[in-house]
Amino acid sequence: MRGMDAVFERLESITKEMLKDCETVACETAASMERYAKGHRVWTDRTGDARKGLRGIASRSSQAISAGIYQDMYGKTGKGYGYYLENGERKLAGGVTFGEKYGILKPTRNAHAGMFFDGIEKACGQALKRQ
């Protein structure tokens, strides 16, 4: 049984290292998403509040590691600026809608998907090679 204990200890060590490296990828991706969203916004700043409220965030739960971008004017699920940036549309009086003209969150997520998933794959591969 001593051999199996050593195997499981080694697997636990590799898992911890992979998770740490994947969290680093998520943090780097979230920071890049925030910079990208602020730099590539398609609206004209009036007060700067919408731009300042763009936040990149990395998180880890028992099931997932993620990186995301959201608008923090009224919280993560607020209806203020965040709603229009997230959905990229706004209904005006009379039912007039303008499409994704001002949307930045979805394009930011799309632009960074490859960075995130490639980074996770590379981090896991490197952790295995170090073992």
mmCIF file with all atom_site columns, C-alpha atoms in Angstrom:
data_model
loop_
_atom_site.group_PDB
_atom_site.id
_atom_site.type_symbol
_atom_site.label_atom_id
_atom_site.label_alt_id
_atom_site.label_comp_id
_atom_site.label_asym_id
_atom_site.label_entity_id
_atom_site.label_seq_id
_atom_site.pdbx_PDB_ins_code
_atom_site.Cartn_x
_atom_site.Cartn_y
_atom_site.Cartn_z
_atom_site.occupancy
_atom_site.B_iso_or_equiv
_atom_site.pdbx_formal_charge
_atom_site.auth_seq_id
_atom_site.auth_comp_id
_atom_site.auth_asym_id
_atom_site.auth_atom_id
_atom_site.pdbx_PDB_model_num
ATOM 1   C CA . MET A 1 1   ? 0.000   0.000  0.000   1.00 0.00 ? 1   MET A CA 1
ATOM 2   C CA . ARG A 1 2   ? 2.938   2.360  0.487   1.00 0.00 ? 2   ARG A CA 1
ATOM 3   C CA . GLY A 1 3   ? 3.341   2.637  -3.289  1.00 0.00 ? 3   GLY A CA 1
ATOM 4   C CA . MET A 1 4   ? -0.276  3.709  -3.761  1.00 0.00 ? 4   MET A CA 1
ATOM 5   C CA . ASP A 1 5   ? 0.038   6.319  -1.016  1.00 0.00 ? 5   ASP A CA 1
ATOM 6   C CA . ALA A 1 6   ? 3.016   7.811  -2.834  1.00 0.00 ? 6   ALA A CA 1
ATOM 7   C CA . VAL A 1 7   ? 1.086   7.863  -6.118  1.00 0.00 ? 7   VAL A CA 1
ATOM 8   C CA . PHE A 1 8   ? -1.879  9.646  -4.546  1.00 0.00 ? 8   PHE A CA 1
ATOM 9   C CA . GLU A 1 9   ? 0.377   12.158 -2.783  1.00 0.00 ? 9   GLU A CA 1
ATOM 10  C CA . ARG A 1 10  ? 2.068   12.898 -6.095  1.00 0.00 ? 10  ARG A CA 1
ATOM 11  C CA . LEU A 1 11  ? -1.283  13.308 -7.865  1.00 0.00 ? 11  LEU A CA 1
ATOM 12  C CA . GLU A 1 12  ? -2.439  15.700 -5.158  1.00 0.00 ? 12  GLU A CA 1
ATOM 13  C CA . SER A 1 13  ? 0.747   17.717 -5.546  1.00 0.00 ? 13  SER A CA 1
ATOM 14  C CA . ILE A 1 14  ? 0.330   17.914 -9.339  1.00 0.00 ? 14  ILE A CA 1
ATOM 15  C CA . THR A 1 15  ? -3.329  18.910 -8.978  1.00 0.00 ? 15  THR A CA 1
ATOM 16  C CA . LYS A 1 16  ? -2.486  21.738 -6.563  1.00 0.00 ? 16  LYS A CA 1
ATOM 17  C CA . GLU A 1 17  ? 0.216   23.031 -8.885  1.00 0.00 ? 17  GLU A CA 1
ATOM 18  C CA . MET A 1 18  ? -2.107  22.904 -11.913 1.00 0.00 ? 18  MET A CA 1
ATOM 19  C CA . LEU A 1 19  ? -4.841  24.766 -10.052 1.00 0.00 ? 19  LEU A CA 1
ATOM 20  C CA . LYS A 1 20  ? -2.398  27.451 -8.931  1.00 0.00 ? 20  LYS A CA 1
ATOM 21  C CA . ASP A 1 21  ? -1.122  27.895 -12.487 1.00 0.00 ? 21  ASP A CA 1
ATOM 22  C CA . CYS A 1 22  ? -4.668  27.967 -13.904 1.00 0.00 ? 22  CYS A CA 1
ATOM 23  C CA . GLU A 1 23  ? -5.673  30.624 -11.368 1.00 0.00 ? 23  GLU A CA 1
ATOM 24  C CA . THR A 1 24  ? -2.721  32.699 -12.565 1.00 0.00 ? 24  THR A CA 1
ATOM 25  C CA . VAL A 1 25  ? -3.961  32.364 -16.156 1.00 0.00 ? 25  VAL A CA 1
ATOM 26  C CA . ALA A 1 26  ? -7.450  33.454 -15.068 1.00 0.00 ? 26  ALA A CA 1
ATOM 27  C CA . CYS A 1 27  ? -6.070  36.522 -13.236 1.00 0.00 ? 27  CYS A CA 1
ATOM 28  C CA . GLU A 1 28  ? -3.926  37.521 -16.219 1.00 0.00 ? 28  GLU A CA 1
ATOM 29  C CA . THR A 1 29  ? -6.852  37.052 -18.600 1.00 0.00 ? 29  THR A CA 1
ATOM 30  C CA . ALA A 1 30  ? -9.201  39.100 -16.388 1.00 0.00 ? 30  ALA A CA 1
ATOM 31  C CA . ALA A 1 31  ? -6.686  41.950 -16.212 1.00 0.00 ? 31  ALA A CA 1
ATOM 32  C CA . SER A 1 32  ? -6.223  41.840 -19.982 1.00 0.00 ? 32  SER A CA 1
ATOM 33  C CA . MET A 1 33  ? -9.999  41.856 -20.483 1.00 0.00 ? 33  MET A CA 1
ATOM 34  C CA . GLU A 1 34  ? -10.369 44.960 -18.342 1.00 0.00 ? 34  GLU A CA 1
ATOM 35  C CA . ARG A 1 35  ? -7.623  46.799 -20.234 1.00 0.00 ? 35  ARG A CA 1
ATOM 36  C CA . TYR A 1 36  ? -9.105  45.723 -23.558 1.00 0.00 ? 36  TYR A CA 1
ATOM 37  C CA . ALA A 1 37  ? -12.664 46.764 -22.688 1.00 0.00 ? 37  ALA A CA 1
ATOM 38  C CA . LYS A 1 38  ? -11.568 50.162 -21.420 1.00 0.00 ? 38  LYS A CA 1
ATOM 39  C CA . GLY A 1 39  ? -9.352  50.749 -24.448 1.00 0.00 ? 39  GLY A CA 1
ATOM 40  C CA . HIS A 1 40  ? -11.772 49.477 -27.093 1.00 0.00 ? 40  HIS A CA 1
ATOM 41  C CA . ARG A 1 41  ? -15.032 50.953 -25.848 1.00 0.00 ? 41  ARG A CA 1
ATOM 42  C CA . VAL A 1 42  ? -17.097 52.276 -28.705 1.00 0.00 ? 42  VAL A CA 1
ATOM 43  C CA . TRP A 1 43  ? -18.932 55.039 -26.887 1.00 0.00 ? 43  TRP A CA 1
ATOM 44  C CA . THR A 1 44  ? -17.781 58.581 -26.226 1.00 0.00 ? 44  THR A CA 1
ATOM 45  C CA . ASP A 1 45  ? -17.024 59.232 -22.574 1.00 0.00 ? 45  ASP A CA 1
ATOM 46  C CA . ARG A 1 46  ? -19.111 61.967 -21.048 1.00 0.00 ? 46  ARG A CA 1
ATOM 47  C CA . THR A 1 47  ? -18.348 61.391 -17.366 1.00 0.00 ? 47  THR A CA 1
ATOM 48  C CA . GLY A 1 48  ? -15.927 58.464 -17.601 1.00 0.00 ? 48  GLY A CA 1
ATOM 49  C CA . ASP A 1 49  ? -18.093 56.496 -15.152 1.00 0.00 ? 49  ASP A CA 1
ATOM 50  C CA . ALA A 1 50  ? -18.992 53.704 -17.578 1.00 0.00 ? 50  ALA A CA 1
ATOM 51  C CA . ARG A 1 51  ? -15.335 53.154 -18.493 1.00 0.00 ? 51  ARG A CA 1
ATOM 52  C CA . LYS A 1 52  ? -14.199 53.269 -14.855 1.00 0.00 ? 52  LYS A CA 1
ATOM 53  C CA . GLY A 1 53  ? -16.862 50.703 -13.958 1.00 0.00 ? 53  GLY A CA 1
ATOM 54  C CA . LEU A 1 54  ? -15.537 48.036 -16.336 1.00 0.00 ? 54  LEU A CA 1
ATOM 55  C CA . ARG A 1 55  ? -14.047 45.235 -14.235 1.00 0.00 ? 55  ARG A CA 1
ATOM 56  C CA . GLY A 1 56  ? -12.141 42.114 -15.109 1.00 0.00 ? 56  GLY A CA 1
ATOM 57  C CA . ILE A 1 57  ? -12.537 39.403 -12.500 1.00 0.00 ? 57  ILE A CA 1
ATOM 58  C CA . ALA A 1 58  ? -11.069 35.952 -11.976 1.00 0.00 ? 58  ALA A CA 1
ATOM 59  C CA . SER A 1 59  ? -12.751 33.404 -9.763  1.00 0.00 ? 59  SER A CA 1
ATOM 60  C CA . ARG A 1 60  ? -12.419 29.834 -8.612  1.00 0.00 ? 60  ARG A CA 1
ATOM 61  C CA . SER A 1 61  ? -15.104 27.586 -7.235  1.00 0.00 ? 61  SER A CA 1
ATOM 62  C CA . SER A 1 62  ? -15.040 23.903 -6.463  1.00 0.00 ? 62  SER A CA 1
ATOM 63  C CA . GLN A 1 63  ? -16.142 23.241 -10.044 1.00 0.00 ? 63  GLN A CA 1
ATOM 64  C CA . ALA A 1 64  ? -14.489 25.896 -12.202 1.00 0.00 ? 64  ALA A CA 1
ATOM 65  C CA . ILE A 1 65  ? -11.849 28.535 -12.728 1.00 0.00 ? 65  ILE A CA 1
ATOM 66  C CA . SER A 1 66  ? -13.021 31.496 -14.774 1.00 0.00 ? 66  SER A CA 1
ATOM 67  C CA . ALA A 1 67  ? -12.167 34.950 -16.020 1.00 0.00 ? 67  ALA A CA 1
ATOM 68  C CA . GLY A 1 68  ? -14.804 37.501 -16.919 1.00 0.00 ? 68  GLY A CA 1
ATOM 69  C CA . ILE A 1 69  ? -15.632 41.111 -17.566 1.00 0.00 ? 69  ILE A CA 1
ATOM 70  C CA . TYR A 1 70  ? -18.575 43.032 -16.183 1.00 0.00 ? 70  TYR A CA 1
ATOM 71  C CA . GLN A 1 71  ? -19.821 46.564 -15.656 1.00 0.00 ? 71  GLN A CA 1
ATOM 72  C CA . ASP A 1 72  ? -19.800 47.614 -12.001 1.00 0.00 ? 72  ASP A CA 1
ATOM 73  C CA . MET A 1 73  ? -21.973 50.734 -12.126 1.00 0.00 ? 73  MET A CA 1
ATOM 74  C CA . TYR A 1 74  ? -24.884 49.024 -10.383 1.00 0.00 ? 74  TYR A CA 1
ATOM 75  C CA . GLY A 1 75  ? -23.356 45.723 -9.331  1.00 0.00 ? 75  GLY A CA 1
ATOM 76  C CA . LYS A 1 76  ? -22.826 42.648 -11.437 1.00 0.00 ? 76  LYS A CA 1
ATOM 77  C CA . THR A 1 77  ? -26.513 42.264 -12.306 1.00 0.00 ? 77  THR A CA 1
ATOM 78  C CA . GLY A 1 78  ? -27.635 45.897 -12.221 1.00 0.00 ? 78  GLY A CA 1
ATOM 79  C CA . LYS A 1 79  ? -29.797 47.534 -14.820 1.00 0.00 ? 79  LYS A CA 1
ATOM 80  C CA . GLY A 1 80  ? -27.795 50.749 -15.175 1.00 0.00 ? 80  GLY A CA 1
ATOM 81  C CA . TYR A 1 81  ? -24.942 51.043 -17.666 1.00 0.00 ? 81  TYR A CA 1
ATOM 82  C CA . GLY A 1 82  ? -24.147 47.371 -17.201 1.00 0.00 ? 82  GLY A CA 1
ATOM 83  C CA . TYR A 1 83  ? -27.363 46.210 -18.799 1.00 0.00 ? 83  TYR A CA 1
ATOM 84  C CA . TYR A 1 84  ? -26.748 48.141 -21.995 1.00 0.00 ? 84  TYR A CA 1
ATOM 85  C CA . LEU A 1 85  ? -23.087 47.228 -22.192 1.00 0.00 ? 85  LEU A CA 1
ATOM 86  C CA . GLU A 1 86  ? -23.837 43.571 -21.553 1.00 0.00 ? 86  GLU A CA 1
ATOM 87  C CA . ASN A 1 87  ? -26.715 43.313 -23.986 1.00 0.00 ? 87  ASN A CA 1
ATOM 88  C CA . GLY A 1 88  ? -25.437 45.856 -26.478 1.00 0.00 ? 88  GLY A CA 1
ATOM 89  C CA . GLU A 1 89  ? -28.895 47.225 -27.108 1.00 0.00 ? 89  GLU A CA 1
ATOM 90  C CA . ARG A 1 90  ? -31.276 49.786 -25.716 1.00 0.00 ? 90  ARG A CA 1
ATOM 91  C CA . LYS A 1 91  ? -34.952 50.303 -26.345 1.00 0.00 ? 91  LYS A CA 1
ATOM 92  C CA . LEU A 1 92  ? -35.896 53.930 -26.674 1.00 0.00 ? 92  LEU A CA 1
ATOM 93  C CA . ALA A 1 93  ? -39.301 55.531 -26.446 1.00 0.00 ? 93  ALA A CA 1
ATOM 94  C CA . GLY A 1 94  ? -41.411 54.490 -29.387 1.00 0.00 ? 94  GLY A CA 1
ATOM 95  C CA . GLY A 1 95  ? -39.821 51.026 -29.539 1.00 0.00 ? 95  GLY A CA 1
ATOM 96  C CA . VAL A 1 96  ? -36.696 52.150 -31.392 1.00 0.00 ? 96  VAL A CA 1
ATOM 97  C CA . THR A 1 97  ? -33.776 49.843 -30.625 1.00 0.00 ? 97  THR A CA 1
ATOM 98  C CA . PHE A 1 98  ? -30.136 50.364 -31.427 1.00 0.00 ? 98  PHE A CA 1
ATOM 99  C CA . GLY A 1 99  ? -28.261 47.094 -31.804 1.00 0.00 ? 99  GLY A CA 1
ATOM 100 C CA . GLU A 1 100 ? -24.829 46.205 -30.516 1.00 0.00 ? 100 GLU A CA 1
ATOM 101 C CA . LYS A 1 101 ? -23.461 49.649 -31.225 1.00 0.00 ? 101 LYS A CA 1
ATOM 102 C CA . TYR A 1 102 ? -22.335 50.227 -27.641 1.00 0.00 ? 102 TYR A CA 1
ATOM 103 C CA . GLY A 1 103 ? -21.739 46.643 -26.541 1.00 0.00 ? 103 GLY A CA 1
ATOM 104 C CA . ILE A 1 104 ? -18.198 45.977 -25.264 1.00 0.00 ? 104 ILE A CA 1
ATOM 105 C CA . LEU A 1 105 ? -18.529 43.102 -22.803 1.00 0.00 ? 105 LEU A CA 1
ATOM 106 C CA . LYS A 1 106 ? -19.438 40.368 -25.279 1.00 0.00 ? 106 LYS A CA 1
ATOM 107 C CA . PRO A 1 107 ? -16.757 41.400 -27.816 1.00 0.00 ? 107 PRO A CA 1
ATOM 108 C CA . THR A 1 108 ? -14.211 41.485 -24.980 1.00 0.00 ? 108 THR A CA 1
ATOM 109 C CA . ARG A 1 109 ? -15.133 37.974 -23.849 1.00 0.00 ? 109 ARG A CA 1
ATOM 110 C CA . ASN A 1 110 ? -14.962 36.710 -27.423 1.00 0.00 ? 110 ASN A CA 1
ATOM 111 C CA . ALA A 1 111 ? -11.571 38.333 -28.011 1.00 0.00 ? 111 ALA A CA 1
ATOM 112 C CA . HIS A 1 112 ? -10.116 36.666 -24.906 1.00 0.00 ? 112 HIS A CA 1
ATOM 113 C CA . ALA A 1 113 ? -11.610 33.177 -25.092 1.00 0.00 ? 113 ALA A CA 1
ATOM 114 C CA . GLY A 1 114 ? -8.607  31.792 -26.946 1.00 0.00 ? 114 GLY A CA 1
ATOM 115 C CA . MET A 1 115 ? -6.154  33.447 -24.571 1.00 0.00 ? 115 MET A CA 1
ATOM 116 C CA . PHE A 1 116 ? -7.911  31.887 -21.598 1.00 0.00 ? 116 PHE A CA 1
ATOM 117 C CA . PHE A 1 117 ? -8.357  28.350 -22.933 1.00 0.00 ? 117 PHE A CA 1
ATOM 118 C CA . ASP A 1 118 ? -4.923  28.193 -24.572 1.00 0.00 ? 118 ASP A CA 1
ATOM 119 C CA . GLY A 1 119 ? -3.388  29.504 -21.357 1.00 0.00 ? 119 GLY A CA 1
ATOM 120 C CA . ILE A 1 120 ? -5.161  26.869 -19.266 1.00 0.00 ? 120 ILE A CA 1
ATOM 121 C CA . GLU A 1 121 ? -4.006  24.112 -21.623 1.00 0.00 ? 121 GLU A CA 1
ATOM 122 C CA . LYS A 1 122 ? -0.423  25.382 -21.552 1.00 0.00 ? 122 LYS A CA 1
ATOM 123 C CA . ALA A 1 123 ? -0.421  25.763 -17.748 1.00 0.00 ? 123 ALA A CA 1
ATOM 124 C CA . CYS A 1 124 ? -1.624  22.200 -17.255 1.00 0.00 ? 124 CYS A CA 1
ATOM 125 C CA . GLY A 1 125 ? 0.898   20.842 -19.741 1.00 0.00 ? 125 GLY A CA 1
ATOM 126 C CA . GLN A 1 126 ? 3.767   22.696 -18.095 1.00 0.00 ? 126 GLN A CA 1
ATOM 127 C CA . ALA A 1 127 ? 2.739   21.515 -14.637 1.00 0.00 ? 127 ALA A CA 1
ATOM 128 C CA . LEU A 1 128 ? 2.805   17.920 -15.873 1.00 0.00 ? 128 LEU A CA 1
ATOM 129 C CA . LYS A 1 129 ? 6.205   18.382 -17.530 1.00 0.00 ? 129 LYS A CA 1
ATOM 130 C CA . ARG A 1 130 ? 7.696   19.739 -14.280 1.00 0.00 ? 130 ARG A CA 1
ATOM 131 C CA . GLN A 1 131 ? 6.718   16.559 -12.465 1.00 0.00 ? 131 GLN A CA 1
#
